[in-house]
Tab-separated table of C-alpha atoms and ligand atoms in Angstrom:
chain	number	residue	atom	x	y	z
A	1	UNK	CA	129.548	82.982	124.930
A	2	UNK	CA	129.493	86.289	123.159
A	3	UNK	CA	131.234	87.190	120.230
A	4	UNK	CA	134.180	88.740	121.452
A	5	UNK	CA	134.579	92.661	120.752
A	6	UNK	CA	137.461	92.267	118.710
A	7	UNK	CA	135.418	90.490	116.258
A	8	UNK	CA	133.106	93.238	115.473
A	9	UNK	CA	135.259	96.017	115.901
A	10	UNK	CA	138.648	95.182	114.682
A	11	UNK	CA	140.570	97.668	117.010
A	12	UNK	CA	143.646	96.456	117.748
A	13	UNK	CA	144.502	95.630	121.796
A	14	UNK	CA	145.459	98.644	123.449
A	15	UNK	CA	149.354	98.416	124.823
A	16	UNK	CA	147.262	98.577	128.167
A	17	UNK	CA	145.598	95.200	127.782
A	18	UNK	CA	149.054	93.323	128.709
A	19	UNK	CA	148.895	89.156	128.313
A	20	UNK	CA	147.725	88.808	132.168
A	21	UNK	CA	144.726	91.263	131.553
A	22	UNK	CA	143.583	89.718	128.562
A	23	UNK	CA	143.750	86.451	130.231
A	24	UNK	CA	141.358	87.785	133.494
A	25	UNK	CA	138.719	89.055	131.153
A	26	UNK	CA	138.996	85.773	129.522
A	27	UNK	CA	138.609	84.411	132.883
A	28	UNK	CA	136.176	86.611	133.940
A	29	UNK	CA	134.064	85.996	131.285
A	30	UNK	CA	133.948	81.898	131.775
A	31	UNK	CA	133.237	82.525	135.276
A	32	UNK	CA	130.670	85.050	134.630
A	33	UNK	CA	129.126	82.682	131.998
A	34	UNK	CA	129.327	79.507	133.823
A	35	UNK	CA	127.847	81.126	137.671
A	36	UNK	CA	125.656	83.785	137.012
A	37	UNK	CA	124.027	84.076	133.168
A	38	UNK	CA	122.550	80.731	133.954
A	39	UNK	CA	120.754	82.266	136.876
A	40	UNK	CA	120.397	85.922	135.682
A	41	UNK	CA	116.852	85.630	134.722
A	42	UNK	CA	115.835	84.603	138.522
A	43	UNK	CA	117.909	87.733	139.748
A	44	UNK	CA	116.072	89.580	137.207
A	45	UNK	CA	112.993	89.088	138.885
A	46	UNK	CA	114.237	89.025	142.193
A	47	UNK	CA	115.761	92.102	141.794
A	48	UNK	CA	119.105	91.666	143.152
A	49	UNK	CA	121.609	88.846	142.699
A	50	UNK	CA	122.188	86.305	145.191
A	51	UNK	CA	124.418	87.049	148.074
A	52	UNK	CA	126.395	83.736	147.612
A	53	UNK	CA	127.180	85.116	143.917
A	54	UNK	CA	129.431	88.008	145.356
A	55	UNK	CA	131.370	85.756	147.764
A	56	UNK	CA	131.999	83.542	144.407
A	57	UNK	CA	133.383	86.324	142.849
A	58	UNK	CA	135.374	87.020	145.732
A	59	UNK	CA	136.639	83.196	145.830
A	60	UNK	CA	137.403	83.740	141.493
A	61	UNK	CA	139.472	86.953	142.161
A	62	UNK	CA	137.089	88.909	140.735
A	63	UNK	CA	136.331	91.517	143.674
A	64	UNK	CA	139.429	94.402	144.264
A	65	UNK	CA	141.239	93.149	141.675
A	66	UNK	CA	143.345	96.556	141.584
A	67	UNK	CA	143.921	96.502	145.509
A	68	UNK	CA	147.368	95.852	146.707
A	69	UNK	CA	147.490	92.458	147.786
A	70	UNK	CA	148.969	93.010	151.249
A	71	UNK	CA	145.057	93.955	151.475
A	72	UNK	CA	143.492	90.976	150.253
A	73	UNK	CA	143.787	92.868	146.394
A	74	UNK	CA	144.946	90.946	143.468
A	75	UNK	CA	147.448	94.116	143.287
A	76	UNK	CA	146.588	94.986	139.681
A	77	UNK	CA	145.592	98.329	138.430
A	78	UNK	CA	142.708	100.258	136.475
A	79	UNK	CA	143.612	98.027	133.165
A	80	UNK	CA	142.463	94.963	135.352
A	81	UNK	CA	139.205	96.724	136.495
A	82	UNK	CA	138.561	97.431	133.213
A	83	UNK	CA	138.827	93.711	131.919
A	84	UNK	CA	135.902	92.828	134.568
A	85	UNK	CA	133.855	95.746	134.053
A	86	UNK	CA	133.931	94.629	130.382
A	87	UNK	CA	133.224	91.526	131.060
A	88	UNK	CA	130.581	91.577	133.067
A	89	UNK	CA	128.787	93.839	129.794
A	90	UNK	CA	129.945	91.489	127.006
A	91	UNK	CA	128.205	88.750	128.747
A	92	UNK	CA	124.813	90.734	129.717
A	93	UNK	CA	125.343	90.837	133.515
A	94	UNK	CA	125.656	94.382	134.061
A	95	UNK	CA	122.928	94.217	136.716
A	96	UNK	CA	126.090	93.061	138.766
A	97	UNK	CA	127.360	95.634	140.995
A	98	UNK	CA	131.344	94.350	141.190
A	99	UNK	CA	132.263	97.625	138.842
A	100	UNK	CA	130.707	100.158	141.820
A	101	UNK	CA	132.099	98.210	144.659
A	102	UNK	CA	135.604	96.904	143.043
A	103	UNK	CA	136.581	100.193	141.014
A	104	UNK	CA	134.353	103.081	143.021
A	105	UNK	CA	133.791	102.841	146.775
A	106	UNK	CA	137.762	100.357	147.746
A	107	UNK	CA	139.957	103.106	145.735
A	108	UNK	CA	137.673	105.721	148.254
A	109	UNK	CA	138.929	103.527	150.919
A	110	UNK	CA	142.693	102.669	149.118
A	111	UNK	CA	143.190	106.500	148.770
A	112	UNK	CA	141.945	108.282	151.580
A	113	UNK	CA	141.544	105.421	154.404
A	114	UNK	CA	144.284	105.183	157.140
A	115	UNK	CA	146.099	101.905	157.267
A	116	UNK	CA	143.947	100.784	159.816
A	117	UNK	CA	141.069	101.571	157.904
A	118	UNK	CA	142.474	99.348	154.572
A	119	UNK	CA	143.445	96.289	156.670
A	120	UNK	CA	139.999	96.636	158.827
A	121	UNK	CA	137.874	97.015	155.347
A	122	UNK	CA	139.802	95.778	151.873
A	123	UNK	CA	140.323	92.332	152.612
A	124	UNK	CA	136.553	91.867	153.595
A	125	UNK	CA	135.594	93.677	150.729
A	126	UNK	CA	138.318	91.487	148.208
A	127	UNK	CA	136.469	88.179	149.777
A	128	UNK	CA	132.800	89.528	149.113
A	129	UNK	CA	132.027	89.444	152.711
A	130	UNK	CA	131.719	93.200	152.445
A	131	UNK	CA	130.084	94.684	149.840
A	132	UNK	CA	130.272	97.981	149.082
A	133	UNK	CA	128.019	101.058	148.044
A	134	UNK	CA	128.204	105.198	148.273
A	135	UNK	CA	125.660	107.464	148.998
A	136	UNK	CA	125.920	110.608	147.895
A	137	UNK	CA	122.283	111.321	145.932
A	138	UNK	CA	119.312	112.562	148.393
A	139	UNK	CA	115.807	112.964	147.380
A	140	UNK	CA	116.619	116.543	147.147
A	141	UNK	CA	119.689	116.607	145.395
A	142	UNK	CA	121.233	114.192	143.041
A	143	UNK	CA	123.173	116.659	140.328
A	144	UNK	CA	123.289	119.843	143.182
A	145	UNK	CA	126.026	117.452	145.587
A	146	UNK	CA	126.674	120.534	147.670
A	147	UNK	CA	122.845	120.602	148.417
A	148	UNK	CA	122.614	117.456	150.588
A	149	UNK	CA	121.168	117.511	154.005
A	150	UNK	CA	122.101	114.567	155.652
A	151	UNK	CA	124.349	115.843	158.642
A	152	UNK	CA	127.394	114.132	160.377
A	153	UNK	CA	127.905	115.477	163.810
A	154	UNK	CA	130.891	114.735	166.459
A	155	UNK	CA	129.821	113.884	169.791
A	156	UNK	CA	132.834	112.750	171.935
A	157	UNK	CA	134.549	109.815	169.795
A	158	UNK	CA	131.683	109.406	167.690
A	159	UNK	CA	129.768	111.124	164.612
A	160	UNK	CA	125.871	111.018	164.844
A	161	UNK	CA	124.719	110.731	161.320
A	162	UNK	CA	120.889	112.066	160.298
A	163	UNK	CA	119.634	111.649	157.203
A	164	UNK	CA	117.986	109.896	153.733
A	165	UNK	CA	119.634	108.822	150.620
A	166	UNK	CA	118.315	107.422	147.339
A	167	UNK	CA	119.278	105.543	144.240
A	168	UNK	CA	121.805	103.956	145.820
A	169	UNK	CA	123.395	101.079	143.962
A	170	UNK	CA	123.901	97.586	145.497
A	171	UNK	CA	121.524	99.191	148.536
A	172	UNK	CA	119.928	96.106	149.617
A	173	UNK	CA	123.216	93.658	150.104
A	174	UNK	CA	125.909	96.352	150.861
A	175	UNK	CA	127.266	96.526	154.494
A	176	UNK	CA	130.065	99.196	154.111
A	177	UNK	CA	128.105	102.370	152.796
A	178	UNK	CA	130.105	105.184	152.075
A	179	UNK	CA	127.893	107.817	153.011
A	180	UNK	CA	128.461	111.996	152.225
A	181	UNK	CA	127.642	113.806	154.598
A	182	UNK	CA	127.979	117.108	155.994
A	183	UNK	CA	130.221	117.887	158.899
A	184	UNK	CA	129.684	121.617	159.045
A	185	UNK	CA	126.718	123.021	157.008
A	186	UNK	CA	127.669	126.272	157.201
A	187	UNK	CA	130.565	125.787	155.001
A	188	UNK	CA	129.188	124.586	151.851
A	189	UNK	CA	131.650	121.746	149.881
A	190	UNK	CA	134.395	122.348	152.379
A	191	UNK	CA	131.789	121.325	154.879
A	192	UNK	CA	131.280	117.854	153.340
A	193	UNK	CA	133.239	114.288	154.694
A	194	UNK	CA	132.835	110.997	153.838
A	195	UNK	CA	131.514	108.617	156.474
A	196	UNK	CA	131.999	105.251	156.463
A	197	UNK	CA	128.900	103.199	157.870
A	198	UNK	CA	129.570	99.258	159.012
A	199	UNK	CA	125.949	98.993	159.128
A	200	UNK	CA	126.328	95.508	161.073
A	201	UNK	CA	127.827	97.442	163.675
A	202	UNK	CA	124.916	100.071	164.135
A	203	UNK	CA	121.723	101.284	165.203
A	204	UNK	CA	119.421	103.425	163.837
A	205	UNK	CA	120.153	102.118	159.979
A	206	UNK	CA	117.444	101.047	157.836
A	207	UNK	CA	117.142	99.892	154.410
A	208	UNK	CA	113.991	101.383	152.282
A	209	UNK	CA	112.639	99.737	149.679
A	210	UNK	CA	114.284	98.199	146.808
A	211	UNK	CA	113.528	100.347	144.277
A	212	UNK	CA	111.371	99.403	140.853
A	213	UNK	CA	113.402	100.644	137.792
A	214	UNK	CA	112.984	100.468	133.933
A	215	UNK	CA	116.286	98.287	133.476
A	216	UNK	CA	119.027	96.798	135.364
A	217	UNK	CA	116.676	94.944	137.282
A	218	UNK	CA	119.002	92.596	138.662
A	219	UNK	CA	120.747	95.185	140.464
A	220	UNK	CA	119.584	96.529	144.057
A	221	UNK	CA	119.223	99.827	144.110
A	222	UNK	CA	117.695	101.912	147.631
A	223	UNK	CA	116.775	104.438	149.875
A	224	UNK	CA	118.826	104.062	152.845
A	225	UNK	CA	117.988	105.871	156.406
A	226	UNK	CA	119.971	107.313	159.114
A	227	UNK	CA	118.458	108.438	162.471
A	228	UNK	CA	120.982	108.652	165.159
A	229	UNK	CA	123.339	106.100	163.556
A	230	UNK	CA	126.357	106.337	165.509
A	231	UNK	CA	129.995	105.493	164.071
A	232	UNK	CA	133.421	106.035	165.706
A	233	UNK	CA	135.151	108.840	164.341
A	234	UNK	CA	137.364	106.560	163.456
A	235	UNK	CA	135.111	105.616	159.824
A	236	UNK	CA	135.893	109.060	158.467
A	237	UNK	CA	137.643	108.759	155.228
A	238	UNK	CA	140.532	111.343	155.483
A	239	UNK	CA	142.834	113.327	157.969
A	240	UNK	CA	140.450	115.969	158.705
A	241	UNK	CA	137.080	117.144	158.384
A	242	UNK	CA	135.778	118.910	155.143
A	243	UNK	CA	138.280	117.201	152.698
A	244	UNK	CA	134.524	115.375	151.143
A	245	UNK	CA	133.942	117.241	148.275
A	246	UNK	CA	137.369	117.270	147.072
A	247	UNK	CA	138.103	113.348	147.653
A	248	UNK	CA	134.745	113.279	145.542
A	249	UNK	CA	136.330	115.110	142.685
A	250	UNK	CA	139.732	113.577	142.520
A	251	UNK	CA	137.851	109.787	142.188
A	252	UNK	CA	134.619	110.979	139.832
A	253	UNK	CA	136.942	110.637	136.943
A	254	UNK	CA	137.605	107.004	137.468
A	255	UNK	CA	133.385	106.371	138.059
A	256	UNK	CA	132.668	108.338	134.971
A	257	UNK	CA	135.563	106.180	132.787
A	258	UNK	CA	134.172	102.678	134.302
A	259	UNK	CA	131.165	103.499	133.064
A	260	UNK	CA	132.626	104.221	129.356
A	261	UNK	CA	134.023	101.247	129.710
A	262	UNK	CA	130.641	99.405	130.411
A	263	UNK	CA	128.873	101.362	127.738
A	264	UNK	CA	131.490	100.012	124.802
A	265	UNK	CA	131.435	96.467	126.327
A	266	UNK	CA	127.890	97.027	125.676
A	267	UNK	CA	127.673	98.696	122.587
A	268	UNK	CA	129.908	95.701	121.241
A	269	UNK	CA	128.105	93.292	122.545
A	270	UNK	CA	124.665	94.804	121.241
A	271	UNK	CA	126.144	94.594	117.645
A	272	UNK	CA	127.427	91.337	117.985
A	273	UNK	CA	123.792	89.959	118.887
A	274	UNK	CA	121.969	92.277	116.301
A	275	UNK	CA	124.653	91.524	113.203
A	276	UNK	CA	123.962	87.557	114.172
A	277	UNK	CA	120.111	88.198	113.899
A	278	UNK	CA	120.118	89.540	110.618
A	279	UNK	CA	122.029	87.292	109.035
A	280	UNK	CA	119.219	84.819	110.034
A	281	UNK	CA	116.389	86.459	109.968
A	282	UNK	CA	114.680	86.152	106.884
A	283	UNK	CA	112.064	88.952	105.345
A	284	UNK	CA	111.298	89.089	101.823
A	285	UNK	CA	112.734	86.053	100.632
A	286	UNK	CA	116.204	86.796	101.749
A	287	UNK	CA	118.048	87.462	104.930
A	288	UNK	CA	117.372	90.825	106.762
A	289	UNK	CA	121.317	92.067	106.601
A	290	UNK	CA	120.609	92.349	102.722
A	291	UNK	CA	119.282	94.575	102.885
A	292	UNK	CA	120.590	97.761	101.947
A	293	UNK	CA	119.444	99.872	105.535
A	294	UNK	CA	120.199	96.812	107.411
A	295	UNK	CA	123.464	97.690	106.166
A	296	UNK	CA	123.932	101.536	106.145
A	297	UNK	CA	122.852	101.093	109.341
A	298	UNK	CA	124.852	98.791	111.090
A	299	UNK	CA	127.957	100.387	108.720
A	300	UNK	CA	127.618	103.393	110.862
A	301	UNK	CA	127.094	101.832	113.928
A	302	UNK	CA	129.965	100.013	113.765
A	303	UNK	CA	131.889	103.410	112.387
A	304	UNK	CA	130.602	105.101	115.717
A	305	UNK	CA	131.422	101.932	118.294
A	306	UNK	CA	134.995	101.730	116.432
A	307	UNK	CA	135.181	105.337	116.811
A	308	UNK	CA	134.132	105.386	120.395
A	309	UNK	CA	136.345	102.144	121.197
A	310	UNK	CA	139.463	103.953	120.174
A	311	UNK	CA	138.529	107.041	122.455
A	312	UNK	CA	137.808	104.766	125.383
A	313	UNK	CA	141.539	103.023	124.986
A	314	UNK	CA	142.820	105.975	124.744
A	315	UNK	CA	141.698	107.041	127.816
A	316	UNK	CA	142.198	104.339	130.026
A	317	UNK	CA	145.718	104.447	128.871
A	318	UNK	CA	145.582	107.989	130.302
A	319	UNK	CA	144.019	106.744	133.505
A	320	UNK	CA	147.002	104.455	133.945
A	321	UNK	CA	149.108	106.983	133.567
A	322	UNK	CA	147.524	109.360	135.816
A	323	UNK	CA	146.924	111.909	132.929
A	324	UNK	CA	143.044	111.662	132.441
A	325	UNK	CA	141.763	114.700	132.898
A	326	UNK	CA	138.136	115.344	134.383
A	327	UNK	CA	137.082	117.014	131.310
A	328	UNK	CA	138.295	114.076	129.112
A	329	UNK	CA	136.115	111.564	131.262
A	330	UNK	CA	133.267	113.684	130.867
A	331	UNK	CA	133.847	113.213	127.091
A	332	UNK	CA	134.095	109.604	127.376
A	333	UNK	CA	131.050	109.270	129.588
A	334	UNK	CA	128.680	111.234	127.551
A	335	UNK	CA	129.905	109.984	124.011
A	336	UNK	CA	130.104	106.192	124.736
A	337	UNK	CA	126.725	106.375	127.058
A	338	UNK	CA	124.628	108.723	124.122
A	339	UNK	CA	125.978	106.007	122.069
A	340	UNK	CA	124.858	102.958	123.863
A	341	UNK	CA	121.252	104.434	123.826
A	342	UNK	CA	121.424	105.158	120.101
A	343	UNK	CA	123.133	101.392	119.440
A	344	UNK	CA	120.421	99.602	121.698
A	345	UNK	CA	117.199	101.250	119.516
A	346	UNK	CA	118.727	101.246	116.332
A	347	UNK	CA	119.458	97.288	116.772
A	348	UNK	CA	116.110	96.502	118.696
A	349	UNK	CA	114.479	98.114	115.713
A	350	UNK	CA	116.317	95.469	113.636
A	351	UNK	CA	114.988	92.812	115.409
A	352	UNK	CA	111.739	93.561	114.280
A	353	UNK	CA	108.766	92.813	116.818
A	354	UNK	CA	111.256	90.178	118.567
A	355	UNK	CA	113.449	93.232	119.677
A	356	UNK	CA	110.391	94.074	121.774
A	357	UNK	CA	110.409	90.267	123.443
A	358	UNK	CA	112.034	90.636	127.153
A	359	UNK	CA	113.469	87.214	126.135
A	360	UNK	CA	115.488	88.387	123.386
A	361	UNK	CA	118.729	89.901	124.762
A	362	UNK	CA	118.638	93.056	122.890
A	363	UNK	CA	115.231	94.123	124.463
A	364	UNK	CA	117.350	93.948	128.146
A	365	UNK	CA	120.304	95.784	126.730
A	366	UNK	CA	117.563	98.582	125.670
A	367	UNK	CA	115.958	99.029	129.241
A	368	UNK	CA	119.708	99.011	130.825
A	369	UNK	CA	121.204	101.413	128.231
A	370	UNK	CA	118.804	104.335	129.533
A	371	UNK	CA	120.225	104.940	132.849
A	372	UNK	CA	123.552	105.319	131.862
A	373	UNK	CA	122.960	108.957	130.651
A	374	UNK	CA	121.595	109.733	134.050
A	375	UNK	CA	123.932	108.240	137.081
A	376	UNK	CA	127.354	108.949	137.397
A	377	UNK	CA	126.810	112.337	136.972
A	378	UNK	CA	123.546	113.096	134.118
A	379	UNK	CA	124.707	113.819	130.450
A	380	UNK	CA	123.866	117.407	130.628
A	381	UNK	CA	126.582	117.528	134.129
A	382	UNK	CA	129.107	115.869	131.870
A	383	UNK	CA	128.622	118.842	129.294
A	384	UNK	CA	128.612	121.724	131.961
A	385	UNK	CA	132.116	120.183	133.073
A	386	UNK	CA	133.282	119.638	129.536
A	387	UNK	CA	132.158	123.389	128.788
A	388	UNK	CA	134.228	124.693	131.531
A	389	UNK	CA	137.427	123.505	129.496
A	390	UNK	CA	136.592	125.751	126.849
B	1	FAD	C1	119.913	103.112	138.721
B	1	FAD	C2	120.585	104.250	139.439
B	1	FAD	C3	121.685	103.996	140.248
B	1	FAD	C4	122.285	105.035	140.959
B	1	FAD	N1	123.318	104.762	141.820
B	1	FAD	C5	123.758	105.729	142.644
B	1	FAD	C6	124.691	105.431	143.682
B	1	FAD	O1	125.172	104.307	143.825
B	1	FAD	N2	125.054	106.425	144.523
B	1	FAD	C7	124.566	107.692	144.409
B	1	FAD	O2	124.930	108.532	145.207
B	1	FAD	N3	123.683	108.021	143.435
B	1	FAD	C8	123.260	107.059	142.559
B	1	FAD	N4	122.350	107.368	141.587
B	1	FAD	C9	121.847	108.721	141.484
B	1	FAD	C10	122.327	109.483	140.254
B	1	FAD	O3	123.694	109.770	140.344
B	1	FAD	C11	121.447	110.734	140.140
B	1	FAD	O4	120.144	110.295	139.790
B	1	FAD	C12	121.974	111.716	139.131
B	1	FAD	O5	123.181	112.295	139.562
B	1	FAD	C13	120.968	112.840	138.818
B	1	FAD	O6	120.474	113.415	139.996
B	1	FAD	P1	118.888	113.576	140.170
B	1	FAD	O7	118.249	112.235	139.922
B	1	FAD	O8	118.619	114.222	141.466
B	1	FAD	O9	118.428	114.518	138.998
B	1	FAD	P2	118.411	116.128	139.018
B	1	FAD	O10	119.681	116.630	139.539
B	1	FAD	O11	117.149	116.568	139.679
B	1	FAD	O12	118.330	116.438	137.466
B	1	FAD	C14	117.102	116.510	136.718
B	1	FAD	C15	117.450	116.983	135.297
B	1	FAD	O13	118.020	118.301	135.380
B	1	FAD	C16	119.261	118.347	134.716
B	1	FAD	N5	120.141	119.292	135.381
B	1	FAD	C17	120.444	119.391	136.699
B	1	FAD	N6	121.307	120.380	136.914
B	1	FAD	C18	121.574	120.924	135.702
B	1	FAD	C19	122.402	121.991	135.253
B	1	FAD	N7	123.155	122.683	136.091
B	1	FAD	N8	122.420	122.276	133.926
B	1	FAD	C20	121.673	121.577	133.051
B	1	FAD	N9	120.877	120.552	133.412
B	1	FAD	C21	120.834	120.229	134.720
B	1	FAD	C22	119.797	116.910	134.831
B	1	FAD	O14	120.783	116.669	133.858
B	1	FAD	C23	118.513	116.119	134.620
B	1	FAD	O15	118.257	116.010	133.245
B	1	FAD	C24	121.781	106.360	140.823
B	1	FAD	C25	120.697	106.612	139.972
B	1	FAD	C26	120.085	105.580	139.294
B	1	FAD	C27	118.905	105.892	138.435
């Protein structure tokens, strides 16, 4: 097991983390440890975890834990989502999409879906036997959102969807795709709604390839295709057309806050390993952490993670209470995820060669750390949204 954050950091629990949220990241973390780091290398190389591994989380509670439970949720809240996302990064199986499906695409579906919608969808998605993904990025426009092409148009009691996505995450197992589409082109972000694709129901869906990336190999990520895929108009998320873009901007606060949270489970974690090393790795006649950069070093990592771990509290507590504020999840997103980069080299450089070694944990940590500046909205969007406040 890893050390647990508290141990490196010293940052007292939040008010947030209540007894039975303490106790599921406890419980997520056994599970997590005891079905899925033992087999993590194979899904490594496979490049996607194993199907069965999402219906176990399902069967351990771990999938919708902040749905109502009339809906197959455990009825718990952000604080809850929070314990598994940071799970899943203080034991090193980030590759594991539960934070995109759990806490992105079923509060979509939670907020915006009609009641038929939630009973139809939620309770398949709480068991694992949906999983869950959203398309928004296009080959043509990832950052631009009001540039995408892909086209939803009404024919009778149905919307014909055309068009290509990429990047999406969880792309090769998900069967509920939450795709953005456009439902009038002329009309820019009021044009855009949110489709929901069964795509065991459907023709005219295909899956590209699973795409090759630097880290997070365990994770599926795709191109997905749509050529005449027909859904009821039933799937669209919302009362009327257009409302896309907007239902996009009241949830990208809670995706760009998950991912904080992943980044400090992370960052911990990463110091844990690195402040273990040293102590045993010898150079010099004496262990690495005496010396005195070995120290400096970690001192103000550790200064920066506490720093950052206090900020990331803060704002779930703010989340909670329904006071976070776009431009203080941009904050969170870019600090914590410029952070996790700088934390992953500075303590693979500690490690010496064996930092390097795909075997040693902090080399994986590295490759994963990169992309976290880039989805979810890059870095540089993060600023441009931050800047806006000023
Ligand atoms: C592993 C992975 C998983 C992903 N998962 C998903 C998913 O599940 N669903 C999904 O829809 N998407 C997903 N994405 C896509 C991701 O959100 C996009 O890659 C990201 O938003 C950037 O878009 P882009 O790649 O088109 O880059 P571009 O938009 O082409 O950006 C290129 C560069 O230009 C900069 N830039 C762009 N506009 C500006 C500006 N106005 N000012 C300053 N700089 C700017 C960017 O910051 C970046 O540095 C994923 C991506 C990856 C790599």
């Amino acid at each position: 097991m890893a050390t647990l954050p508290s141990e490196v950091l010293g940052v007292p629990r939040p008010d947030w983390m209540e007894d039975d949220v303490a106790m599921l990241e406890d419980m997520a973390s056994r599970w997590l440890e005891a079905e899925v780091v033992p087999h993590y290398d194979r899904y490594e190389k496979q490049e996607m975890v194993d199907r069965s591994a999402w219906e176990g989380a399902g069967a351990a509670g771990l999938l919708c834990a902040s749905m109502p439970e009339e809906y197959g949720g455990s009825g718990g809240t952000y604080a809850h989502e929070a314990a598994i996302i940071e799970a899943l990064g203080r034991t090193g199986t980030d590759g594991f999409g539960i934070a995109l499906h759990n806490a992105i695409v079923a509060p979509y579906i939670l907020h915006f879906g009609s009641e038929e919608q939630k009973q139809k969808w939620l309770p398949k998605m709480a068991s694992g036997e949906m999983i869950g993904a959203i398309a928004m990025t296009e080959p043509g426009a990832g950052s631009d959102l009001q540039g995408i092409k892909t086209t939803a148009k009404k024919d009778g009691n149905h919307y014909v969807i055309n068009g290509s996505k990429t990047f999406i995450t969880n792309g090769q197992h998900a069967n509920l795709i939450i795709v953005v589409s456009k439902t009038d082109p002329t009309k820019g972000a009021k044009g855009t709604s949110l489709m929901v694709v069964e795509t065991d129901e459907v023709e005219g869906f295909r899956r590209g390839r699973n795409l090759d990336k630097v880290g997070l190999k365990s994770n599926d990520t795709s191109e997905l295709f749509f050529d005449d895929v027909r859904i009821p108009t039933a799937n669209m998320l919302g009362t009327e057309e257009g409302q896309g873009f907007a239902q996009l901007m009241t949830e990208l606060p809670q995706e760009r806050l998950l991912i904080a949270n992943q980044a400090i489970s992370m960052i911990e974690r990463a110091l844990a390993i690195t402040i273990d090393y040293v102590k045993e790795r010898k150079a010099f006649g004496k262990a690495v952490i005496e010396f005195q950069n070995t120290q400096f070093k970690l001192a103000e990592l550790k200064s920066e993670a506490t720093m950052a771990r206090v900020f990331v509290n803060h704002c779930v507590g703010e989340h909670l209470k329904g006071q976070l504020s776009s431009t203080t999840a941009s904050m969170a997103k870019y600090l914590t995820t410029d952070l996790q980069c700088k934390v992953a080299d500075e303590c693979v450089q500690l490690h010496g060669g064996y930092g390097y070694m795909n075997e040693y944990p902090v080399a994986r940590m590295f490759r994963d750390a990169r992309v976290q500046r880039i989805y979810g909205g890059t870095n540089e969007i993060m600023k441009l949204l931050i800047a806006r406040s000023l």
